[in-house]
Coordinates of C-alpha atoms and ligand atoms in Angstrom, one line a residue:
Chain H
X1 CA 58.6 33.5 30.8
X2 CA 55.3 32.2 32.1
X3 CA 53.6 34.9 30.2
X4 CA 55.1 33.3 27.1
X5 CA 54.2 29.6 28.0
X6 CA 50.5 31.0 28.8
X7 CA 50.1 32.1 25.4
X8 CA 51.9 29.3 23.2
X9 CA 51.3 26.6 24.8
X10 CA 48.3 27.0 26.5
X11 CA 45.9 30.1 25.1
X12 CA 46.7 29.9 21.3
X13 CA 45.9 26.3 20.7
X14 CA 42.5 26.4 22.8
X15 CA 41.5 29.7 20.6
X16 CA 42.9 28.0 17.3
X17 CA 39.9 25.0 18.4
X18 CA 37.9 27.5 18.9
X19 CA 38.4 30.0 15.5
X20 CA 37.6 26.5 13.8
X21 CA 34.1 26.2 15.6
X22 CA 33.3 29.6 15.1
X23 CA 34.4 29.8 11.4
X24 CA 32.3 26.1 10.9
X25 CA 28.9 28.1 12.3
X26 CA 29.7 31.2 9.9
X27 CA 30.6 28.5 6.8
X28 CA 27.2 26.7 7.3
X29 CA 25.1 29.9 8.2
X30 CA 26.2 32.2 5.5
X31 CA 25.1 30.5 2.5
X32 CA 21.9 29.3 3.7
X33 CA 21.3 33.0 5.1
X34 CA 21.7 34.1 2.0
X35 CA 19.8 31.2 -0.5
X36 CA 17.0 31.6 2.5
X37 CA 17.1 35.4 2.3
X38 CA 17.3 35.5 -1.8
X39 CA 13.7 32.8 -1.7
X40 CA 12.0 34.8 1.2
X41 CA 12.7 38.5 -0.8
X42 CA 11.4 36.4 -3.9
X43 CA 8.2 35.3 -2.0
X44 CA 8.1 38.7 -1.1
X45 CA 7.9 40.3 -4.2
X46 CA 6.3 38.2 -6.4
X47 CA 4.3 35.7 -4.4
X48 CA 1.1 34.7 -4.4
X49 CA -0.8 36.8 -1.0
X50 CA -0.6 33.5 1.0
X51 CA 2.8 33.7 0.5
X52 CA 3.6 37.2 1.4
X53 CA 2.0 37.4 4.0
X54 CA 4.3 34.2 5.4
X55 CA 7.5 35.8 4.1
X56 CA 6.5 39.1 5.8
X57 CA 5.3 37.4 9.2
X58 CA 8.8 35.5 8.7
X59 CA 10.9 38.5 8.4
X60 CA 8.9 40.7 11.1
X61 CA 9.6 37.5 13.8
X62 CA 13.4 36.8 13.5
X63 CA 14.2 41.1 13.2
X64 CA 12.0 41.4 16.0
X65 CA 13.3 38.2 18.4
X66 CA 16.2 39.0 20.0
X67 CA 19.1 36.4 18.9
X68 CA 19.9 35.3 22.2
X69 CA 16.0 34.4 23.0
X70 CA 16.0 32.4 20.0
X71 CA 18.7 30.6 21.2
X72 CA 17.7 29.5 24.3
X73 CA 14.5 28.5 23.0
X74 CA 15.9 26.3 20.6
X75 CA 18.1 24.8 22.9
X76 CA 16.5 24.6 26.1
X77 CA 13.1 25.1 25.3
X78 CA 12.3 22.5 22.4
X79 CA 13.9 19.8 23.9
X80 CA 10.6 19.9 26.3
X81 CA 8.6 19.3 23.5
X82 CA 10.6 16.5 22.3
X83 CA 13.0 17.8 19.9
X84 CA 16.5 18.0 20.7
X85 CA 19.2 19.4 19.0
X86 CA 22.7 19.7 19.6
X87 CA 24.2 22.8 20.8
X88 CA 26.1 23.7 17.8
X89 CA 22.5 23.0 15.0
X90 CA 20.5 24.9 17.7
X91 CA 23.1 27.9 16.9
X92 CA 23.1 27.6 13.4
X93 CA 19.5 27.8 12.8
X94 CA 19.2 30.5 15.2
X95 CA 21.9 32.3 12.8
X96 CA 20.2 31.5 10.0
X97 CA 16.8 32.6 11.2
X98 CA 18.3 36.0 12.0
X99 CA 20.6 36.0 9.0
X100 CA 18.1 35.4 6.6
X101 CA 15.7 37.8 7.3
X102 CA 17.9 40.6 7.3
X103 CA 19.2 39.3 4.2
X104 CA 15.7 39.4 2.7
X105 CA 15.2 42.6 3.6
X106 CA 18.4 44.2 1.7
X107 CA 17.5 42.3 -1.2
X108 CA 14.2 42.9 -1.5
X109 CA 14.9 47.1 -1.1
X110 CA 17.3 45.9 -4.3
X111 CA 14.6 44.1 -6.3
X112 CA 12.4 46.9 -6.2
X113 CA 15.2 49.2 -7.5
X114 CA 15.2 47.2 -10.5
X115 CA 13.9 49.4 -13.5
X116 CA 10.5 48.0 -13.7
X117 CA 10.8 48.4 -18.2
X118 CA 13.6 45.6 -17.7
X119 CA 10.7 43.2 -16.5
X120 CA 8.6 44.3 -19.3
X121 CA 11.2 44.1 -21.6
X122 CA 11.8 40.2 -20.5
X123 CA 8.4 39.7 -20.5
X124 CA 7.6 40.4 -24.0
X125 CA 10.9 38.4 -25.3
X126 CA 8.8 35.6 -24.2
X127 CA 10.7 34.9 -20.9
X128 CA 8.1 33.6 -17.8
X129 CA 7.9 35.4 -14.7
X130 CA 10.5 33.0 -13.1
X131 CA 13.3 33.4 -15.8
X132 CA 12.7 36.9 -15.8
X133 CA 13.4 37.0 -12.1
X134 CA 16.3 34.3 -12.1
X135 CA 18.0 36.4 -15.4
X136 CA 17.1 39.7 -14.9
X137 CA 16.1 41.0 -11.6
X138 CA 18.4 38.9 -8.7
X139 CA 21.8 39.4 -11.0
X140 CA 21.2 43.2 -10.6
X141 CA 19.5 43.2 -7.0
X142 CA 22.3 40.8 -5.6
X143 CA 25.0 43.3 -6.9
X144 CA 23.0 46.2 -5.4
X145 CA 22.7 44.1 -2.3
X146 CA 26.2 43.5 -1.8
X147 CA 26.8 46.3 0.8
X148 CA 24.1 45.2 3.0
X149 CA 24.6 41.5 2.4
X150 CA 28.1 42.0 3.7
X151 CA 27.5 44.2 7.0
X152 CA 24.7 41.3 7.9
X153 CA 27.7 39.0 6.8
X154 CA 30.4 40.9 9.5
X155 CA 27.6 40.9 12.0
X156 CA 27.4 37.2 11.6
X157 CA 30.9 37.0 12.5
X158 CA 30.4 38.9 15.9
X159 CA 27.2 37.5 16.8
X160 CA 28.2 34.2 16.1
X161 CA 29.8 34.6 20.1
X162 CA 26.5 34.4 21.3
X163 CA 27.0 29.9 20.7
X164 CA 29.2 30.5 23.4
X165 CA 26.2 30.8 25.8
X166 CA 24.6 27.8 24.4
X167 CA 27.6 25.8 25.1
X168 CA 29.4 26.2 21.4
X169 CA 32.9 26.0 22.9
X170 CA 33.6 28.0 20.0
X171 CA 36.3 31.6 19.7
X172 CA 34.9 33.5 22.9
X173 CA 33.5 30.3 24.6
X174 CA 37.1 28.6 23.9
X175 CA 38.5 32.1 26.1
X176 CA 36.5 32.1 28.3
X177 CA 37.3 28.8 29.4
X178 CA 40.9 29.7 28.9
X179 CA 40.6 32.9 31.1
X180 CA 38.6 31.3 33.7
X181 CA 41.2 28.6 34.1
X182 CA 44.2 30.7 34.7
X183 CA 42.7 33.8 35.7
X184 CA 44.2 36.2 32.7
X185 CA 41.1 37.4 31.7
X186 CA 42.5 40.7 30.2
X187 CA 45.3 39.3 28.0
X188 CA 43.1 36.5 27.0
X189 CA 39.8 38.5 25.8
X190 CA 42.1 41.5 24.5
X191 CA 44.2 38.6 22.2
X192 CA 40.0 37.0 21.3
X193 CA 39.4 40.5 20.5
X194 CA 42.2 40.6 17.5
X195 CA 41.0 37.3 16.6
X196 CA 37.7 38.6 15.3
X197 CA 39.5 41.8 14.1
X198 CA 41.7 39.5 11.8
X199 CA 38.3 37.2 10.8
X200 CA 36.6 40.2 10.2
X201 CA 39.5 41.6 8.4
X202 CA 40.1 38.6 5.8
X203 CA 36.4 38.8 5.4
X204 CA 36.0 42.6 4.3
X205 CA 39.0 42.1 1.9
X206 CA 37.1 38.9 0.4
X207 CA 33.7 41.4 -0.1
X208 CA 35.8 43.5 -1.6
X209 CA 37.1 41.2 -3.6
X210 CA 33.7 39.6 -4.6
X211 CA 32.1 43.1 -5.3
X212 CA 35.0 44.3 -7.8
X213 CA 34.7 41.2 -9.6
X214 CA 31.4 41.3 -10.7
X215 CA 31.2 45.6 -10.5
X216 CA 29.4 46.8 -13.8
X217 CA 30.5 49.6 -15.6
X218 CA 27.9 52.2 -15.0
X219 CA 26.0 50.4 -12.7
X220 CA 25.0 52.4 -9.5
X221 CA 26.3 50.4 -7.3
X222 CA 24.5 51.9 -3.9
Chain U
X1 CA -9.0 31.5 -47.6
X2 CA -8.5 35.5 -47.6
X3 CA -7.5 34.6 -43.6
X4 CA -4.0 33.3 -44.8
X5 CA -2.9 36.0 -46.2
X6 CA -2.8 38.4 -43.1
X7 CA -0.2 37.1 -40.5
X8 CA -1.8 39.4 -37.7
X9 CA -5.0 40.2 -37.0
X10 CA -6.1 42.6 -34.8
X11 CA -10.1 42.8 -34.3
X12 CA -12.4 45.0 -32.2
X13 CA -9.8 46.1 -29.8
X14 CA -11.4 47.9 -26.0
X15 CA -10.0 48.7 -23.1
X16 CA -10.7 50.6 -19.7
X17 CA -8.6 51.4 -17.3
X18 CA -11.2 52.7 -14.5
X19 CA -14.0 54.4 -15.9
X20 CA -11.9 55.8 -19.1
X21 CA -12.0 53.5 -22.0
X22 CA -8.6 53.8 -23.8
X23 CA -9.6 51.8 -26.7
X24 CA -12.6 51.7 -28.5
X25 CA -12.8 49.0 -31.5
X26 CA -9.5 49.0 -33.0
X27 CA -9.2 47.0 -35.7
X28 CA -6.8 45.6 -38.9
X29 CA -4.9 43.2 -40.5
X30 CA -1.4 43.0 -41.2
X31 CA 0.4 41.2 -44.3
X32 CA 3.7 40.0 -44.6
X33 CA 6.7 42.4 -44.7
X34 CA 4.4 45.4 -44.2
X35 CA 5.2 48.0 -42.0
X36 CA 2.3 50.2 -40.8
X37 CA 2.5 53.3 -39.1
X38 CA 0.4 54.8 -35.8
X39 CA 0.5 58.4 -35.3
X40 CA -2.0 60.4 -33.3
X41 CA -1.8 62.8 -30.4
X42 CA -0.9 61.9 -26.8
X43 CA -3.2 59.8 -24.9
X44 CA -4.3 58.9 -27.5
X45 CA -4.3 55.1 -27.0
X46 CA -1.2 54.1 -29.2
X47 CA 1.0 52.9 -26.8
X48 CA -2.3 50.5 -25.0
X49 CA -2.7 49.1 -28.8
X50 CA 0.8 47.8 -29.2
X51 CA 0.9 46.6 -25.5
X52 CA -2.4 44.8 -26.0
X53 CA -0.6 43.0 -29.6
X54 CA 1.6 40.6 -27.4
X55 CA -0.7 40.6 -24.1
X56 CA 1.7 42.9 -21.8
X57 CA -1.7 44.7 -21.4
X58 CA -4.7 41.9 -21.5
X59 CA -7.8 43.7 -23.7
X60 CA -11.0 43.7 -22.2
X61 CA -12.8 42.6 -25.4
X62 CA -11.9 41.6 -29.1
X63 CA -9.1 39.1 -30.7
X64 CA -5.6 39.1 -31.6
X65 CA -4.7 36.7 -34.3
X66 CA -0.6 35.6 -35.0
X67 CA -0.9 33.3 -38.4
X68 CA -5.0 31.9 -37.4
X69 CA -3.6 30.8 -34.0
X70 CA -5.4 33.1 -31.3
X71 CA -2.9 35.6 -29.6
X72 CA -5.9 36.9 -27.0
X73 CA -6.9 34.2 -24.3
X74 CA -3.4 32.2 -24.7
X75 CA -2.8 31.3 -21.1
X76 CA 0.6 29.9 -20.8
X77 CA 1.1 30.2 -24.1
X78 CA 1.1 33.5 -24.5
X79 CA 5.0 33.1 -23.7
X80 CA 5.4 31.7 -27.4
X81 CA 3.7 34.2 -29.4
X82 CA 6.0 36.5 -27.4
X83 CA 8.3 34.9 -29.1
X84 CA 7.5 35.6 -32.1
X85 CA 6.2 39.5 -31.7
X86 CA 9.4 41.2 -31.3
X87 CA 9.3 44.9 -29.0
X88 CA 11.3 47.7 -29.1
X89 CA 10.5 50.4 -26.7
X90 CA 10.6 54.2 -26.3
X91 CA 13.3 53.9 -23.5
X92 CA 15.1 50.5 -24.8
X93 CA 14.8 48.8 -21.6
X94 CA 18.3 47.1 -22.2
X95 CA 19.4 44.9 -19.3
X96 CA 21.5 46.8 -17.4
X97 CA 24.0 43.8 -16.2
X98 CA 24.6 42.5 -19.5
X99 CA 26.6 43.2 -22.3
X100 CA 25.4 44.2 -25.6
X101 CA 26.0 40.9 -27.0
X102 CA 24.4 39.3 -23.6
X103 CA 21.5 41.5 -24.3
X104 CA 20.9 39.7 -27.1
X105 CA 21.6 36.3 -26.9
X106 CA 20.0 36.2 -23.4
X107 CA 16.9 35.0 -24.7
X108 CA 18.1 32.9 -27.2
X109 CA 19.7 30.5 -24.2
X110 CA 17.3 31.0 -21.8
X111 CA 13.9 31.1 -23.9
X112 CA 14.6 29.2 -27.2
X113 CA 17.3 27.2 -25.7
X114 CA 19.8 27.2 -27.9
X115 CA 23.5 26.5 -27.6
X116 CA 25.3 29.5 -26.4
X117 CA 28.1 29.2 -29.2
X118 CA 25.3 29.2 -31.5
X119 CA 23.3 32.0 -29.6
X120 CA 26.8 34.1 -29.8
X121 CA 27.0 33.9 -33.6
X122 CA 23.3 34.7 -33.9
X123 CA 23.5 37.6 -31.6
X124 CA 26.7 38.8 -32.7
X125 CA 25.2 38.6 -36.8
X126 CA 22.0 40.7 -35.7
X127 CA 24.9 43.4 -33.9
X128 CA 26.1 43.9 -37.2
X129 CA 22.9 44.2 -39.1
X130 CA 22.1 47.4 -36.4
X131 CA 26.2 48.3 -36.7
X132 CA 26.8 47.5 -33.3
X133 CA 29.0 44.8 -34.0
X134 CA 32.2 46.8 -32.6
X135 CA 30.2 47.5 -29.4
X136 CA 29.3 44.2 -28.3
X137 CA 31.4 43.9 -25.2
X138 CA 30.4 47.2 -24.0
X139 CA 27.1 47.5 -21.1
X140 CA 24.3 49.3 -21.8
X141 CA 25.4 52.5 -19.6
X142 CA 28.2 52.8 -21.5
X143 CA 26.4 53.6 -24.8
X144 CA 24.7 56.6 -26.3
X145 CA 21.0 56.6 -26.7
X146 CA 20.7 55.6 -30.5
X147 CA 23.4 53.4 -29.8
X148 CA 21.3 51.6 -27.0
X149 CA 18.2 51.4 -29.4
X150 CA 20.0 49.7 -32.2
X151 CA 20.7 46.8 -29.8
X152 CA 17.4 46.8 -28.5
X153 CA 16.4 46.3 -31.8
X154 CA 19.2 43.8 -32.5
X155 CA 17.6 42.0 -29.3
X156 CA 14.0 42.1 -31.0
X157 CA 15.4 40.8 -34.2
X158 CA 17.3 37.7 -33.1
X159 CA 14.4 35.6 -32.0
X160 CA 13.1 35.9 -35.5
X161 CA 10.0 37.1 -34.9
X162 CA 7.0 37.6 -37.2
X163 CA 6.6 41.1 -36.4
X164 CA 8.1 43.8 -34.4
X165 CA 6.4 45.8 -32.7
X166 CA 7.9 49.8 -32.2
X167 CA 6.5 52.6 -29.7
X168 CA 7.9 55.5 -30.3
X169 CA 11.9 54.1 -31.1
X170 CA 13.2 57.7 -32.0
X171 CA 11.3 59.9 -29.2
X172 CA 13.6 59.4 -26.4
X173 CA 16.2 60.8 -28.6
X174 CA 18.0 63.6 -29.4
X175 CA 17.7 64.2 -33.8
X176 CA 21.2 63.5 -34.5
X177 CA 21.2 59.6 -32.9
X178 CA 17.1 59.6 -34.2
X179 CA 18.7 59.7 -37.6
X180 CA 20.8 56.6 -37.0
X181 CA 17.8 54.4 -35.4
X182 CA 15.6 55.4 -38.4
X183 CA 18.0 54.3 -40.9
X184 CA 17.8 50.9 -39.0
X185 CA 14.5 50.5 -39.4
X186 CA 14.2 51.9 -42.8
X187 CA 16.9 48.9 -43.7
X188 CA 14.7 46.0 -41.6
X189 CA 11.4 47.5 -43.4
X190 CA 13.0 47.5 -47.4
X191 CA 14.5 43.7 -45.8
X192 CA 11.0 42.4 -45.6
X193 CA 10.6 42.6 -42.1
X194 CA 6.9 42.8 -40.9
X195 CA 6.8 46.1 -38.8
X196 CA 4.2 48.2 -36.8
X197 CA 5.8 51.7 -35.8
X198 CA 3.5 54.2 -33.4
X199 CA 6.0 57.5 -34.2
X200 CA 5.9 60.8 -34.7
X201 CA 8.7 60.5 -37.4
X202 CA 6.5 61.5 -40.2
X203 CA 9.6 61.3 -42.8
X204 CA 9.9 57.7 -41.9
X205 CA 6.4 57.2 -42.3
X206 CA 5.7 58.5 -45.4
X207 CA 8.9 56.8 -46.4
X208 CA 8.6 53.5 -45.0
X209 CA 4.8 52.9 -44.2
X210 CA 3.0 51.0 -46.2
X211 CA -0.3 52.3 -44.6
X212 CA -0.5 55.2 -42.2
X213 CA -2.9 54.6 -39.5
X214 CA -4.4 58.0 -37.4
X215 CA -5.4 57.7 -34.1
X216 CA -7.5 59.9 -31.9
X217 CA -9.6 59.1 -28.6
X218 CA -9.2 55.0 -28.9
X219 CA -9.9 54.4 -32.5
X220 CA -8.0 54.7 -36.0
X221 CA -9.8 57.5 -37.3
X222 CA -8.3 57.9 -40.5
X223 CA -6.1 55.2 -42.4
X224 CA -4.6 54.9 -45.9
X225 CA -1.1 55.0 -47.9
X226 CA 1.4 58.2 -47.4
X227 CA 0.4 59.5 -50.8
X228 CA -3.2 59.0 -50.1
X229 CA -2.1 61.0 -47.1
X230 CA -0.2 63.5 -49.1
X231 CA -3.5 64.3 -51.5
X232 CA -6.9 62.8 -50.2
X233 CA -8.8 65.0 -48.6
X234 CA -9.9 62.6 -46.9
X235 CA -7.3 62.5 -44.5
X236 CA -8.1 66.4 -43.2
X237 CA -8.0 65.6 -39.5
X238 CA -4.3 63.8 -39.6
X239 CA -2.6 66.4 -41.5
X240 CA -4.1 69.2 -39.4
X241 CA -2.7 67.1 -36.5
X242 CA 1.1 66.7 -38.1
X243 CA 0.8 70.4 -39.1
X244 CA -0.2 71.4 -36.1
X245 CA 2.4 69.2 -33.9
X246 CA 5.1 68.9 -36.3
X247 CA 5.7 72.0 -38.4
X248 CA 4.6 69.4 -41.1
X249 CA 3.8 70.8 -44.9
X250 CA 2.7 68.9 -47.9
Ligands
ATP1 N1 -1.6 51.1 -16.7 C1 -2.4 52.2 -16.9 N2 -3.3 52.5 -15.9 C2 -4.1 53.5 -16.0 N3 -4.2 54.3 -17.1 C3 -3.4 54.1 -18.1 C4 -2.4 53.0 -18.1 N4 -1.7 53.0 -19.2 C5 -2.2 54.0 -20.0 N5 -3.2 54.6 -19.3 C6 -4.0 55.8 -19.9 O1 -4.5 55.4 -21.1 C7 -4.5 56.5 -22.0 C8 -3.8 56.0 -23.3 O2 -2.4 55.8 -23.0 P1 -1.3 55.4 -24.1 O3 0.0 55.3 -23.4 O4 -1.8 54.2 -24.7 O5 -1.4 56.6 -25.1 P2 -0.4 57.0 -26.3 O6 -1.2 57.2 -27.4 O7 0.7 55.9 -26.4 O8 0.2 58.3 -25.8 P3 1.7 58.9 -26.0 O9 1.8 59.5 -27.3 O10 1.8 60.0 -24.9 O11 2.6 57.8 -25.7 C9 -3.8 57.6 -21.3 O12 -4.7 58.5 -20.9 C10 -3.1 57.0 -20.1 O13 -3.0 57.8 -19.0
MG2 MG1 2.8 55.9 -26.0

């Protein structure tokens, strides 16, 4: 069957090169996202004003800028003032730019949830502000942040598409190569389509997974 | 030499917040394995006092003395006399993510730096001093009220401090689980440990106190033992206070 061959031999190894690309920009953008977003709440909160007020201008530019702007800035607009990067780093930071703030912002929310007698409590044990915050206050925000960490997380996965206009050649820009090639542009997006589901999938299981683990008893959770 | 023998000194205590000065010129001097009590009516400034002790409030004026080594104007310092001026609060402020035992041993890694199989036995021997021994691996949410203080207090105890300082321990609680935290601290204060208790436990004062101390509008008004107390006239305006607030008779 041709329809066969199309898929085996031709569609499923491009979108397997391309599932690697597009898991490689959600592996480096995650964790960064996330230490980025963790430092920029912290500035947030406890900062000096100088560096509130950058953490706040931060966070109100990349929720504000749409994603694929920032993209095409970084890509084709830096390179006219001398700096180049590749197409895949030009995604990345765009991801983490965008990642990270939103990150920052569930987090912070969660820091300020933290019963504000905890700090004291810390405080007078003789801990300094920064233990305090490292011991006390991001174990309990992180956990309450988990549910919003992990939607910015599954958005990652689907905006991560957005490389492909960039030049990525990663999941959709693998398919779209593929579709445009042999003209089976249904079949070929509808099959992309169940790729994400399954990335997406694996990934909610994993969250799930993560957020069990280190669930407190009693702990509200929301 | 009559400065050795206090190990905290508190002298001519103010603060403001706004235009309302809280404190006016409190002042005394605390020995060894002495616990004094603070009772007085709400508002009263009790809670400022103790807060003021180990700098979580900064005074405006006067001097805070730990062993002749100035408390007040510490900078950076002030995290070690923190150290050693335990706290114990009304609503135990227990961390929420940690264990009992974590609770407590929490500092001990992370602010005196010691070992954390050291820290373990340490935290697990001041669990048993409180009788929570048997509740170690158990989170704060998971325990009663009185339950809660007696690690709070096994918290304050492990760093070995010089003093603890209480405000209001029992008031948060129902009489039942106030009975257990009492006997706690009745045990710590005939153990020697140095104590300062603002409560409106007058049983445990007059038990445990070595000097009752009356306050009212930002000063100690009226201080002296329970029995002076009990038959000194002199102490009219505190006993018309308990009776009034606490059904209290000689
Ligand atoms: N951070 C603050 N800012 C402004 N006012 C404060 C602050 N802390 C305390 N006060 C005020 O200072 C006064 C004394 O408060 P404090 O808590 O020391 O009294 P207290 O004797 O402990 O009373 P209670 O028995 O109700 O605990 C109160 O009028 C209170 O409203
Ligand atoms: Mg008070």
């Amino acid at each position: 069957m041709d329809q066969i061959v199309f898929l085996t031999e031709i569609l499923f190894p491009a979108l397997i090169g391309g599932t690697v690309i597009t898991l490689e920009l959600i592996a480096v953008t995650a964790p960064i996202g996330l230490l980025l977003g963790i430092a920029i709440a912290v500035g947030r909160t406890y900062g000096s004003w100088t560096i509130v007020e950058i953490c706040k201008g931060y966070v109100i530019f990349f929720k504000g800028c749409p994603l694929l702007l920032l993209l095409f800035i970084l890509y084709f607009g830096f390179p006219t003032i001398g700096i180049t990067f590749t197409a895949f780093t030009a995604a990345v930071i765009g991801f983490i730019c965008c990642n990270s703030a939103y990150n920052s912002e569930y987090i912070r929310g969660a820091m300020l949830s933290v019963q504000q007698g905890q700090l004291i409590a810390a405080k007078a044990l003789g801990m300094t502000k920064r233990q305090a915050i490292i011991n006390i206050v991001l174990p309990q925000a992180l956990r309450r942040a988990i549910p919003g960490i992990s939607n910015e997380f599954i958005y990652l996965i689907k905006y991560s598409s957005l490389a492909y206009v960039i030049t990525v050649i990663e999941l959709t820009g693998s398919a779209k190569q593929v579709a445009t090639k042999y003209f089976m542009y249904t079949e070929t997006f509808i099959i992309v389509a169940l790729f994400y589901l399954a990335i997406v999938t694996v990934a909610t299981i994993g969250i799930n997974a993560i957020e069990k683990r280190v669930a407190i008893p009693g702990f509200v959770q929301k | 030499m009559e400065t050795t023998e206090y190990i905290l000194k508190v002298k001519d205590i103010h603060k403001s917040y706004g235009n309302v000065e809280v404190l006016k010129g409190v002042s005394f001097n605390v020995k060894k394995g002495e616990t004094k009590c603070f009772i007085g009516p709400s508002g009263t400034g009790k809670s400022t006092l103790l807060r003021c002790i180990n700098q979580l409030t900064v005074p405006d004026q006067g001097q805070i003395w730990l062993h002749d080594e100035e408390v007040t104007h510490a900078g950076p310092r002030i995290n070690y006399f923190r150290q050693r001026i335990g706290m114990v609060f009304q609503n135990f402020y227990l961390f929420d993510h940690l264990t009992a035992v974590r609770n407590v041993e929490i500092a001990l890694i992370k602010v005196l730096r010691m070992n954390p199989k050291e820290a373990r036995e340490k935290a697990m021997y001041e669990l048993n001093q409180v009788g929570m021994a048997d509740w170690a691996d158990h989170y704060p949410a998971e325990l009663s009220g009185g339950q809660a203080q007696r690690v709070s207090i096994a918290r304050a105890l492990a760093m070995d401090p010089d003093v603890i300082l209480f405000d209001e321990p029992t008031s948060a609680l129902d009489p039942e689980l106030t009975r257990e935290v009492i006997e706690v601290m009745r045990n710590l204060a005939s153990l020697g440990m140095t104590m300062l208790v603002v409560t409106h436990e007058m049983g445990f004062a007059c038990s445990a106190a070595n000097e009752i101390l009356f306050m009212e509008n930002g000063r100690v008004i009226e201080q002296g033992s329970p029995s002076d107390l009990l038959n000194n006239p002199q102490f009219e305006r505190c006993k018309a206070f308990i009776g009034q607030y606490h059904g209290f008779h000689e």
